[in-house]
PDB file of C-alpha atoms in Angstrom:
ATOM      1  CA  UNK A 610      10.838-189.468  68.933  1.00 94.00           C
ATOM      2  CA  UNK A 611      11.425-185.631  69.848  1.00 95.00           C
ATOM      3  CA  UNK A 612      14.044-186.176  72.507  1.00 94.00           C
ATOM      4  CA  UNK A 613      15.847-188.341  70.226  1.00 96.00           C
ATOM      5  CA  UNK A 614      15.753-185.661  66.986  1.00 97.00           C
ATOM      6  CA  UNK A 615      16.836-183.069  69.961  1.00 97.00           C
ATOM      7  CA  UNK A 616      19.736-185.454  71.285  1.00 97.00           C
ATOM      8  CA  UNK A 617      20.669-185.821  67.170  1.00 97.00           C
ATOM      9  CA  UNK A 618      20.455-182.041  66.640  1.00 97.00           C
ATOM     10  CA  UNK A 619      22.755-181.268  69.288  1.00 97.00           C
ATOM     11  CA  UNK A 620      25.451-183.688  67.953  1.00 97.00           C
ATOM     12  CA  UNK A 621      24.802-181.552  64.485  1.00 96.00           C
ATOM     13  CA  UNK A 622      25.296-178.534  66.609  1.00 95.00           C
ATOM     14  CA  UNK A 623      28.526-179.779  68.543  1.00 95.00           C
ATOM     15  CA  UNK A 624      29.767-180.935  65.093  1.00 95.00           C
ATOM     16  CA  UNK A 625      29.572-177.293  63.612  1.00 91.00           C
ATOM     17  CA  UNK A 626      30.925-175.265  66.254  1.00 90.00           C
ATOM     18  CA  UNK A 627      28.140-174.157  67.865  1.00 92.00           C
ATOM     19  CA  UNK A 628      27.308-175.097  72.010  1.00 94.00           C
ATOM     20  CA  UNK A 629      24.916-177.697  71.946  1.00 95.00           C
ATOM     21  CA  UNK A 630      23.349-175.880  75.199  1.00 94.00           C
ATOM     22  CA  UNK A 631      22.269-173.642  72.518  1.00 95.00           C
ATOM     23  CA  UNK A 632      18.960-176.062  71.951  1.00 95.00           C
ATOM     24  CA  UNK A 633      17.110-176.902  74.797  1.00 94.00           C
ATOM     25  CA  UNK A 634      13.669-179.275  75.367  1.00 95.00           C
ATOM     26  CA  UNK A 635      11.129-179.338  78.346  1.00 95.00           C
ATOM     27  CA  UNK A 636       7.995-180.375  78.429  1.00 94.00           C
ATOM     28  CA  UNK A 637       5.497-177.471  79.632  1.00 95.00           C
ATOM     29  CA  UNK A 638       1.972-178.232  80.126  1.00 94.00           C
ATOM     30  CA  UNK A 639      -0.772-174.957  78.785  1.00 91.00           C
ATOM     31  CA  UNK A 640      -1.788-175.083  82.819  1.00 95.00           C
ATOM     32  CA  UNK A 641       1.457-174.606  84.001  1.00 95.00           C
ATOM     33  CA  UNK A 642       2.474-171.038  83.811  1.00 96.00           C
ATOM     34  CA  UNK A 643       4.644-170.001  85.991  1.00 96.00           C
ATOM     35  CA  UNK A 644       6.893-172.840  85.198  1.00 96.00           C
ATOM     36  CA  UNK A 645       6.372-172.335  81.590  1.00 96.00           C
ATOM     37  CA  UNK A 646       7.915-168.400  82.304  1.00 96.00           C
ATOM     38  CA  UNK A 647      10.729-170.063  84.655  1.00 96.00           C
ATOM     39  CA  UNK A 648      12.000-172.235  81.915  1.00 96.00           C
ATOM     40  CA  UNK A 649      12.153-169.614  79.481  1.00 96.00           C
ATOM     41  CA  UNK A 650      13.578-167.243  81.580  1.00 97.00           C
ATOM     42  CA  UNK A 651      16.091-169.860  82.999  1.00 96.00           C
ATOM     43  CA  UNK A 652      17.377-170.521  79.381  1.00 96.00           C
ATOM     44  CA  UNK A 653      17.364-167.116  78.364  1.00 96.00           C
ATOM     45  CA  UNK A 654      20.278-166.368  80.880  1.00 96.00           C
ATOM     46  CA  UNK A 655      21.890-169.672  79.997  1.00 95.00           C
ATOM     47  CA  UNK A 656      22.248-168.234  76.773  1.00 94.00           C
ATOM     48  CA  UNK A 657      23.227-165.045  77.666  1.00 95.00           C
ATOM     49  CA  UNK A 658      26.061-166.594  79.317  1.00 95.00           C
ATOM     50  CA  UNK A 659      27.235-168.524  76.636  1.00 92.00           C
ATOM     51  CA  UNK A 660      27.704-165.273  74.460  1.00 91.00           C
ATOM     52  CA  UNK A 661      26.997-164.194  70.752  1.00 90.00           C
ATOM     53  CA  UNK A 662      26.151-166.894  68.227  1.00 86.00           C
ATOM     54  CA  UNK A 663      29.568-168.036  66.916  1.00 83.00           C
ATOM     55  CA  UNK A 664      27.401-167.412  63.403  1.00 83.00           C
ATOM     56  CA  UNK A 665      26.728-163.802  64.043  1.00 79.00           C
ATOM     57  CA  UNK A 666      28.142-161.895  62.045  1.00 72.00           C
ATOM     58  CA  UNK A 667      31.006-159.543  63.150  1.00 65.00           C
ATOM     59  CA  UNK A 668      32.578-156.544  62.212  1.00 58.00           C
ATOM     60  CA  UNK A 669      32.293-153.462  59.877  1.00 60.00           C
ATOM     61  CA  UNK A 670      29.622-155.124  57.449  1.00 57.00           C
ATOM     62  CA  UNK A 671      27.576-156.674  60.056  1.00 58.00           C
ATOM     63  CA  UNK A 672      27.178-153.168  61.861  1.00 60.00           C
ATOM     64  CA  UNK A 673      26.085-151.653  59.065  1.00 57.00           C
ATOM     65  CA  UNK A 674      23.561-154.278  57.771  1.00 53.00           C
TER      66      UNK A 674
END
């Protein structure tokens, strides 16, 4: 049921503007660690590469919030 809500979510996301590489789902078992700190890592410069959040706020007022 999960990977379909994620598969669903992402057509929300793609529908809104936002990358749907934005949302991401892997299965990580408590024993597993290292893997566990890969795939976090891994996604964390995936999303670095895609950028700000098209909803972050820009500009004057968002610098000063």
């Amino acid at each position: 049921m999960t990977v379909k809500r994620i598969a669903f979510l992402k057509k929300i996301l793609e529908f809104s503007g936002i990358d749907p590489e934005r949302l991401n789902l892997k299965w990580v078992s408590s024993a597993e660690g290292p893997r566990f700190a890969k795939v976090v890592t891994d996604f964390v410069e995936k999303i670095r590469g895609l950028g700000p959040s098209p909803l972050r706020k820009t500009g004057p007022a968002a610098k000063a919030g």
